[in-house]
mmCIF file of C-alpha atoms in Angstrom:
data_model
loop_
_atom_site.group_PDB
_atom_site.id
_atom_site.type_symbol
_atom_site.label_atom_id
_atom_site.label_comp_id
_atom_site.label_asym_id
_atom_site.label_seq_id
_atom_site.Cartn_x
_atom_site.Cartn_y
_atom_site.Cartn_z
ATOM 1 C CA UNK A 1 101.393 86.384 71.327
ATOM 2 C CA UNK A 2 98.557 88.907 71.188
ATOM 3 C CA UNK A 3 99.667 92.426 72.006
ATOM 4 C CA UNK A 4 97.471 94.140 74.583
ATOM 5 C CA UNK A 5 96.128 97.610 73.799
ATOM 6 C CA UNK A 6 98.277 100.291 75.404
ATOM 7 C CA UNK A 7 96.879 102.155 78.434
ATOM 8 C CA UNK A 8 96.388 105.409 76.517
ATOM 9 C CA UNK A 9 93.283 103.946 74.880
ATOM 10 C CA UNK A 10 91.962 100.609 76.193
ATOM 11 C CA UNK A 11 89.890 100.247 73.018
ATOM 12 C CA UNK A 12 92.839 100.616 70.636
ATOM 13 C CA UNK A 13 92.734 97.759 68.098
ATOM 14 C CA UNK A 14 95.639 95.352 68.005
ATOM 15 C CA UNK A 15 96.740 96.431 64.514
ATOM 16 C CA UNK A 16 96.925 100.086 65.536
ATOM 17 C CA UNK A 17 98.794 99.176 68.719
ATOM 18 C CA UNK A 18 101.337 97.164 66.736
ATOM 19 C CA UNK A 19 102.016 99.519 63.838
ATOM 20 C CA UNK A 20 102.670 102.499 66.115
ATOM 21 C CA UNK A 21 104.388 100.361 68.729
ATOM 22 C CA UNK A 22 106.862 97.645 67.853
ATOM 23 C CA UNK A 23 106.590 98.237 64.078
ATOM 24 C CA UNK A 24 107.163 102.030 64.449
ATOM 25 C CA UNK A 25 105.611 103.358 61.249
ATOM 26 C CA UNK A 26 107.839 106.447 61.447
ATOM 27 C CA UNK A 27 110.798 104.292 60.363
ATOM 28 C CA UNK A 28 109.125 103.143 57.118
ATOM 29 C CA UNK A 29 110.815 104.734 54.043
ATOM 30 C CA UNK A 30 107.447 105.755 52.581
ATOM 31 C CA UNK A 31 107.072 108.112 55.559
ATOM 32 C CA UNK A 32 110.568 109.579 55.477
ATOM 33 C CA UNK A 33 111.049 112.297 58.058
ATOM 34 C CA UNK A 34 108.798 110.757 60.661
ATOM 35 C CA UNK A 35 105.722 112.974 60.321
ATOM 36 C CA UNK A 36 103.695 109.946 59.149
ATOM 37 C CA UNK A 37 101.356 111.517 56.618
ATOM 38 C CA UNK A 38 100.875 111.308 52.856
ATOM 39 C CA UNK A 39 101.922 114.908 52.365
ATOM 40 C CA UNK A 40 100.577 118.029 50.709
ATOM 41 C CA UNK A 41 102.141 118.350 47.264
ATOM 42 C CA UNK A 42 100.929 121.745 46.059
ATOM 43 C CA UNK A 43 104.502 122.353 44.848
ATOM 44 C CA UNK A 44 104.366 119.310 42.558
ATOM 45 C CA UNK A 45 103.975 121.248 39.265
ATOM 46 C CA UNK A 46 107.227 123.069 40.078
ATOM 47 C CA UNK A 47 109.266 119.971 40.955
ATOM 48 C CA UNK A 48 107.724 117.119 38.937
ATOM 49 C CA UNK A 49 110.251 117.584 36.120
ATOM 50 C CA UNK A 50 112.982 115.987 38.208
ATOM 51 C CA UNK A 51 113.185 112.944 40.480
ATOM 52 C CA UNK A 52 111.524 113.614 43.806
ATOM 53 C CA UNK A 53 113.983 113.511 46.680
ATOM 54 C CA UNK A 54 113.586 112.463 50.280
ATOM 55 C CA UNK A 55 113.793 116.163 51.114
ATOM 56 C CA UNK A 56 110.770 116.733 48.849
ATOM 57 C CA UNK A 57 108.917 113.984 50.707
ATOM 58 C CA UNK A 58 109.670 115.528 54.091
ATOM 59 C CA UNK A 59 108.702 118.971 52.819
ATOM 60 C CA UNK A 60 105.350 117.563 51.681
ATOM 61 C CA UNK A 61 104.653 116.236 55.176
ATOM 62 C CA UNK A 62 105.564 119.573 56.715
ATOM 63 C CA UNK A 63 103.411 121.367 54.143
ATOM 64 C CA UNK A 64 100.378 119.338 55.186
ATOM 65 C CA UNK A 65 100.825 120.709 58.690
ATOM 66 C CA UNK A 66 101.247 124.199 57.279
ATOM 67 C CA UNK A 67 98.047 123.781 55.269
ATOM 68 C CA UNK A 68 96.114 122.872 58.417
ATOM 69 C CA UNK A 69 97.701 125.371 60.797
ATOM 70 C CA UNK A 70 97.203 128.093 58.216
ATOM 71 C CA UNK A 71 93.436 127.852 58.722
ATOM 72 C CA UNK A 72 93.750 129.452 62.172
ATOM 73 C CA UNK A 73 93.133 133.190 61.966
ATOM 74 C CA UNK A 74 95.132 134.359 64.986
ATOM 75 C CA UNK A 75 97.333 131.547 66.250
ATOM 76 C CA UNK A 76 100.035 133.701 67.840
ATOM 77 C CA UNK A 77 100.030 133.297 71.609
ATOM 78 C CA UNK A 78 97.217 130.732 71.549
ATOM 79 C CA UNK A 79 97.124 127.357 73.263
ATOM 80 C CA UNK A 80 96.776 124.526 70.744
ATOM 81 C CA UNK A 81 96.131 120.801 71.037
ATOM 82 C CA UNK A 82 97.220 118.287 68.416
ATOM 83 C CA UNK A 83 95.197 115.074 68.577
ATOM 84 C CA UNK A 84 97.281 112.179 67.285
ATOM 85 C CA UNK A 85 100.644 113.919 67.577
ATOM 86 C CA UNK A 86 102.872 110.892 66.974
ATOM 87 C CA UNK A 87 106.506 111.860 67.485
ATOM 88 C CA UNK A 88 105.602 115.501 68.043
ATOM 89 C CA UNK A 89 107.302 116.913 64.962
ATOM 90 C CA UNK A 90 104.181 118.806 63.942
ATOM 91 C CA UNK A 91 103.878 120.291 67.433
ATOM 92 C CA UNK A 92 107.361 121.766 67.158
ATOM 93 C CA UNK A 93 106.640 123.075 63.658
ATOM 94 C CA UNK A 94 103.531 124.787 65.053
ATOM 95 C CA UNK A 95 105.610 126.444 67.765
ATOM 96 C CA UNK A 96 108.423 127.533 65.492
ATOM 97 C CA UNK A 97 106.457 128.741 62.476
ATOM 98 C CA UNK A 98 103.073 129.854 63.827
ATOM 99 C CA UNK A 99 103.986 131.513 67.107
ATOM 100 C CA UNK A 100 101.630 129.497 69.285
ATOM 101 C CA UNK A 101 101.959 130.227 72.970
ATOM 102 C CA UNK A 102 101.609 126.586 74.017
ATOM 103 C CA UNK A 103 101.280 123.335 72.083
ATOM 104 C CA UNK A 104 100.036 120.141 73.700
ATOM 105 C CA UNK A 105 100.528 116.908 71.797
ATOM 106 C CA UNK A 106 98.103 114.071 72.563
ATOM 107 C CA UNK A 107 98.532 110.484 71.420
ATOM 108 C CA UNK A 108 96.820 107.243 72.400
ATOM 109 C CA UNK A 109 99.963 105.118 72.127
ATOM 110 C CA UNK A 110 102.505 105.246 74.969
ATOM 111 C CA UNK A 111 105.368 104.396 72.606
ATOM 112 C CA UNK A 112 104.609 107.463 70.494
ATOM 113 C CA UNK A 113 104.479 109.711 73.549
ATOM 114 C CA UNK A 114 107.776 108.239 74.756
ATOM 115 C CA UNK A 115 109.357 108.895 71.357
ATOM 116 C CA UNK A 116 108.065 112.468 71.335
ATOM 117 C CA UNK A 117 109.395 113.160 74.813
ATOM 118 C CA UNK A 118 112.785 111.691 73.955
ATOM 119 C CA UNK A 119 113.078 113.461 70.605
ATOM 120 C CA UNK A 120 112.157 116.847 72.068
ATOM 121 C CA UNK A 121 113.728 116.422 75.491
ATOM 122 C CA UNK A 122 115.725 119.635 75.184
ATOM 123 C CA UNK A 123 112.573 121.686 74.622
ATOM 124 C CA UNK A 124 110.697 119.933 77.413
ATOM 125 C CA UNK A 125 113.388 120.128 80.079
ATOM 126 C CA UNK A 126 114.518 123.623 79.211
ATOM 127 C CA UNK A 127 116.924 124.724 76.478
ATOM 128 C CA UNK A 128 120.173 126.398 77.408
ATOM 129 C CA UNK A 129 119.643 130.061 78.332
ATOM 130 C CA UNK A 130 120.466 132.246 75.370
ATOM 131 C CA UNK A 131 120.046 129.423 72.855
ATOM 132 C CA UNK A 132 117.775 129.764 69.838
ATOM 133 C CA UNK A 133 115.329 127.321 71.432
ATOM 134 C CA UNK A 134 115.192 129.087 74.811
ATOM 135 C CA UNK A 135 112.082 131.011 73.778
ATOM 136 C CA UNK A 136 110.148 127.717 73.623
ATOM 137 C CA UNK A 137 110.793 126.840 77.266
ATOM 138 C CA UNK A 138 107.590 125.718 78.972
ATOM 139 C CA UNK A 139 105.561 125.932 75.769
ATOM 140 C CA UNK A 140 105.458 122.248 74.767
ATOM 141 C CA UNK A 141 103.928 119.231 76.468
ATOM 142 C CA UNK A 142 102.911 115.701 75.516
ATOM 143 C CA UNK A 143 100.009 113.763 77.020
ATOM 144 C CA UNK A 144 98.934 110.135 76.762
ATOM 145 C CA UNK A 145 95.239 109.915 76.018
ATOM 146 C CA UNK A 146 92.515 108.965 73.575
ATOM 147 C CA UNK A 147 90.712 111.204 71.101
ATOM 148 C CA UNK A 148 87.353 110.221 72.588
ATOM 149 C CA UNK A 149 88.538 110.922 76.158
ATOM 150 C CA UNK A 150 90.830 113.952 76.013
ATOM 151 C CA UNK A 151 92.566 114.403 79.402
ATOM 152 C CA UNK A 152 92.101 118.171 79.582
ATOM 153 C CA UNK A 153 89.589 120.371 81.428
ATOM 154 C CA UNK A 154 86.746 122.156 79.707
ATOM 155 C CA UNK A 155 87.643 125.197 77.588
ATOM 156 C CA UNK A 156 91.367 124.447 77.820
ATOM 157 C CA UNK A 157 92.567 125.327 74.308
ATOM 158 C CA UNK A 158 92.069 127.966 71.630
ATOM 159 C CA UNK A 159 92.892 125.712 68.672
ATOM 160 C CA UNK A 160 92.580 121.978 68.107
ATOM 161 C CA UNK A 161 94.068 120.290 65.066
ATOM 162 C CA UNK A 162 94.611 116.744 63.881
ATOM 163 C CA UNK A 163 96.709 115.659 60.909
ATOM 164 C CA UNK A 164 96.053 112.246 59.372
ATOM 165 C CA UNK A 165 94.901 110.591 62.576
ATOM 166 C CA UNK A 166 91.095 110.588 62.422
ATOM 167 C CA UNK A 167 91.078 107.519 60.165
ATOM 168 C CA UNK A 168 92.072 105.605 63.313
ATOM 169 C CA UNK A 169 89.326 107.061 65.537
ATOM 170 C CA UNK A 170 86.773 104.379 66.345
ATOM 171 C CA UNK A 171 84.169 106.849 67.625
ATOM 172 C CA UNK A 172 84.071 110.095 65.632
ATOM 173 C CA UNK A 173 81.012 111.490 67.455
ATOM 174 C CA UNK A 174 82.795 111.027 70.803
ATOM 175 C CA UNK A 175 85.865 112.825 69.447
ATOM 176 C CA UNK A 176 83.662 115.639 68.160
ATOM 177 C CA UNK A 177 82.036 116.050 71.574
ATOM 178 C CA UNK A 178 85.429 116.117 73.268
ATOM 179 C CA UNK A 179 86.748 118.651 70.771
ATOM 180 C CA UNK A 180 83.762 120.901 71.436
ATOM 181 C CA UNK A 181 84.278 120.503 75.179
ATOM 182 C CA UNK A 182 87.978 121.408 75.342
ATOM 183 C CA UNK A 183 87.758 124.328 72.903
ATOM 184 C CA UNK A 184 87.273 127.773 74.372
ATOM 185 C CA UNK A 185 84.409 129.943 73.080
ATOM 186 C CA UNK A 186 85.213 130.914 69.515
ATOM 187 C CA UNK A 187 88.011 128.342 69.387
ATOM 188 C CA UNK A 188 88.923 126.782 66.064
ATOM 189 C CA UNK A 189 89.177 123.175 64.917
ATOM 190 C CA UNK A 190 91.052 121.964 61.838
ATOM 191 C CA UNK A 191 91.234 118.312 60.872
ATOM 192 C CA UNK A 192 92.719 116.684 57.821
ATOM 193 C CA UNK A 193 92.783 113.084 56.656
ATOM 194 C CA UNK A 194 91.216 110.787 54.063
ATOM 195 C CA UNK A 195 87.534 109.801 54.183
ATOM 196 C CA UNK A 196 85.226 107.581 52.161
ATOM 197 C CA UNK A 197 83.087 109.632 49.795
ATOM 198 C CA UNK A 198 79.861 107.779 50.588
ATOM 199 C CA UNK A 199 78.487 104.642 52.233
ATOM 200 C CA UNK A 200 78.943 102.488 49.123
ATOM 201 C CA UNK A 201 82.587 103.551 48.955
ATOM 202 C CA UNK A 202 83.040 102.755 52.641
ATOM 203 C CA UNK A 203 81.853 99.210 52.012
ATOM 204 C CA UNK A 204 84.155 98.805 48.996
ATOM 205 C CA UNK A 205 87.385 100.182 50.478
ATOM 206 C CA UNK A 206 88.390 97.081 52.506
ATOM 207 C CA UNK A 207 88.527 95.114 49.248
ATOM 208 C CA UNK A 208 91.133 97.491 47.818
ATOM 209 C CA UNK A 209 93.138 98.698 50.800
ATOM 210 C CA UNK A 210 94.532 96.315 53.442
ATOM 211 C CA UNK A 211 94.578 99.090 56.040
ATOM 212 C CA UNK A 212 90.787 98.961 56.150
ATOM 213 C CA UNK A 213 90.602 95.178 55.990
ATOM 214 C CA UNK A 214 92.999 94.578 58.892
ATOM 215 C CA UNK A 215 91.503 97.153 61.250
ATOM 216 C CA UNK A 216 94.199 99.811 61.025
ATOM 217 C CA UNK A 217 91.846 102.390 59.492
ATOM 218 C CA UNK A 218 88.098 102.980 59.641
ATOM 219 C CA UNK A 219 86.287 103.974 56.404
ATOM 220 C CA UNK A 220 84.510 106.986 57.886
ATOM 221 C CA UNK A 221 82.255 108.793 55.418
ATOM 222 C CA UNK A 222 83.038 112.480 54.975
ATOM 223 C CA UNK A 223 79.420 113.613 55.416
ATOM 224 C CA UNK A 224 79.193 111.649 58.664
ATOM 225 C CA UNK A 225 82.359 113.299 59.973
ATOM 226 C CA UNK A 226 81.049 116.782 59.239
ATOM 227 C CA UNK A 227 77.668 115.917 60.743
ATOM 228 C CA UNK A 228 79.320 114.637 63.936
ATOM 229 C CA UNK A 229 81.094 117.961 64.443
ATOM 230 C CA UNK A 230 77.872 119.894 63.887
ATOM 231 C CA UNK A 231 75.932 117.598 66.232
ATOM 232 C CA UNK A 232 78.547 118.252 68.926
ATOM 233 C CA UNK A 233 77.687 121.938 68.778
ATOM 234 C CA UNK A 234 80.500 123.210 66.586
ATOM 235 C CA UNK A 235 79.521 125.861 64.068
ATOM 236 C CA UNK A 236 80.500 126.886 60.562
ATOM 237 C CA UNK A 237 81.618 123.344 59.699
ATOM 238 C CA UNK A 238 83.340 123.492 56.328
ATOM 239 C CA UNK A 239 84.756 120.713 54.179
ATOM 240 C CA UNK A 240 87.336 121.181 51.435
ATOM 241 C CA UNK A 241 88.806 118.512 49.185
ATOM 242 C CA UNK A 242 92.588 118.654 48.800
ATOM 243 C CA UNK A 243 93.040 115.230 47.220
ATOM 244 C CA UNK A 244 94.418 116.703 44.010
ATOM 245 C CA UNK A 245 97.377 118.012 46.037
ATOM 246 C CA UNK A 246 97.938 114.783 47.986
ATOM 247 C CA UNK A 247 97.601 111.547 46.065
ATOM 248 C CA UNK A 248 99.426 112.247 42.798
ATOM 249 C CA UNK A 249 102.552 113.579 44.484
ATOM 250 C CA UNK A 250 102.695 110.777 47.011
ATOM 251 C CA UNK A 251 102.214 108.125 44.334
ATOM 252 C CA UNK A 252 104.860 109.696 42.105
ATOM 253 C CA UNK A 253 107.353 109.658 44.976
ATOM 254 C CA UNK A 254 106.603 105.972 45.609
ATOM 255 C CA UNK A 255 106.784 105.084 41.896
ATOM 256 C CA UNK A 256 110.275 106.550 41.557
ATOM 257 C CA UNK A 257 111.695 104.199 44.186
ATOM 258 C CA UNK A 258 112.127 100.531 43.255
ATOM 259 C CA UNK A 259 111.859 99.461 46.895
ATOM 260 C CA UNK A 260 108.507 101.252 47.258
ATOM 261 C CA UNK A 261 106.786 101.106 43.869
ATOM 262 C CA UNK A 262 104.921 97.860 44.627
ATOM 263 C CA UNK A 263 103.862 98.851 48.137
ATOM 264 C CA UNK A 264 100.128 98.725 48.896
ATOM 265 C CA UNK A 265 99.895 102.456 49.811
ATOM 266 C CA UNK A 266 100.050 103.163 46.073
ATOM 267 C CA UNK A 267 96.481 101.864 45.879
ATOM 268 C CA UNK A 268 95.262 105.072 47.525
ATOM 269 C CA UNK A 269 95.644 106.867 44.197
ATOM 270 C CA UNK A 270 93.441 104.205 42.600
ATOM 271 C CA UNK A 271 90.864 104.651 45.354
ATOM 272 C CA UNK A 272 90.913 108.406 44.768
ATOM 273 C CA UNK A 273 90.687 108.158 40.974
ATOM 274 C CA UNK A 274 87.787 105.693 41.163
ATOM 275 C CA UNK A 275 85.821 107.908 43.531
ATOM 276 C CA UNK A 276 86.063 105.777 46.658
ATOM 277 C CA UNK A 277 87.908 108.224 48.890
ATOM 278 C CA UNK A 278 89.353 111.694 48.982
ATOM 279 C CA UNK A 279 91.556 113.774 51.246
ATOM 280 C CA UNK A 280 89.845 116.625 53.072
ATOM 281 C CA UNK A 281 90.392 119.548 55.394
ATOM 282 C CA UNK A 282 87.511 120.105 57.807
ATOM 283 C CA UNK A 283 87.289 123.301 59.837
ATOM 284 C CA UNK A 284 84.811 124.360 62.506
ATOM 285 C CA UNK A 285 84.354 126.928 65.251
ATOM 286 C CA UNK A 286 83.245 126.548 68.854
ATOM 287 C CA UNK A 287 80.205 128.657 69.757
ATOM 288 C CA UNK A 288 80.761 131.933 71.570
ATOM 289 C CA UNK A 289 83.057 134.883 71.056
ATOM 290 C CA UNK A 290 86.796 134.338 70.963
ATOM 291 C CA UNK A 291 88.774 136.343 73.501
ATOM 292 C CA UNK A 292 92.020 138.032 72.612
ATOM 293 C CA UNK A 293 94.966 135.907 73.733
ATOM 294 C CA UNK A 294 98.030 137.902 74.786
ATOM 295 C CA UNK A 295 101.210 136.282 73.523
ATOM 296 C CA UNK A 296 103.016 134.248 76.132
ATOM 297 C CA UNK A 297 100.071 133.799 78.525
ATOM 298 C CA UNK A 298 99.614 130.085 77.898
ATOM 299 C CA UNK A 299 101.418 127.776 80.298
ATOM 300 C CA UNK A 300 102.089 124.087 80.682
ATOM 301 C CA UNK A 301 99.551 124.098 83.497
ATOM 302 C CA UNK A 302 96.826 123.851 80.872
ATOM 303 C CA UNK A 303 98.093 120.422 79.890
ATOM 304 C CA UNK A 304 96.803 118.537 82.878
ATOM 305 C CA UNK A 305 94.040 116.020 83.321
ATOM 306 C CA UNK A 306 90.641 117.186 84.416
#
């Protein structure tokens, strides 16, 4: 039976709907910890002399979030939006480690939003007074919605970030316009995922990687992604390759596990080494001057549909 696209995004392809719905990619051993990203392995030279543990894998996924969130100059007290939040683990990391005043997680799949709300129910409904988590009361929310139709009013957030989700976006220019719309003047965007290096590579990737052939991912070209952000009015668009800190560590982790060493995700290293794709961090700034954001001023009221 054909699975219908979930209501969060009526244009969501069937493969995307399935893998984040009934298949629940967060339960796959290759994505231990549930963050669902390939990880940032800058620590690899220090740990490669021993077998990589599941704890190392989880740390790599957390470190990718830290790499992205670390691009924000003054996150403390700000309101942030994560586009493609999955189970919301990165949202909580942003709250706990970066002092954000409010974090809103957005995902196009209702199952992912349901998982996030269940997993973080204590933070959403109000931690026990006096508990370590009490300071996060009212500072986390999850919304169902699509990247190209963000259900927030204009100038709603100070920071917008997305971690390994943009490869699923069918309309990058529409996402870029929405990002520019919901960011406040001087607000910051940080996006990380893998992109094709050029148009020839984009045409070749479906032959190597099933995720492109079956419609899970879109082979967006990195220059097109940067151009879309600039065309939407965002300024100071910068692109940095971090592939050397992503693919080798992830592949080494997979290779050390008999149950994973023949999995197709190992082909990403081949795609990287042959120049077809790379992993990037893209940053940009909304036009206008950023206002100072007093800590604690953000509220859950910002996380409501326009």
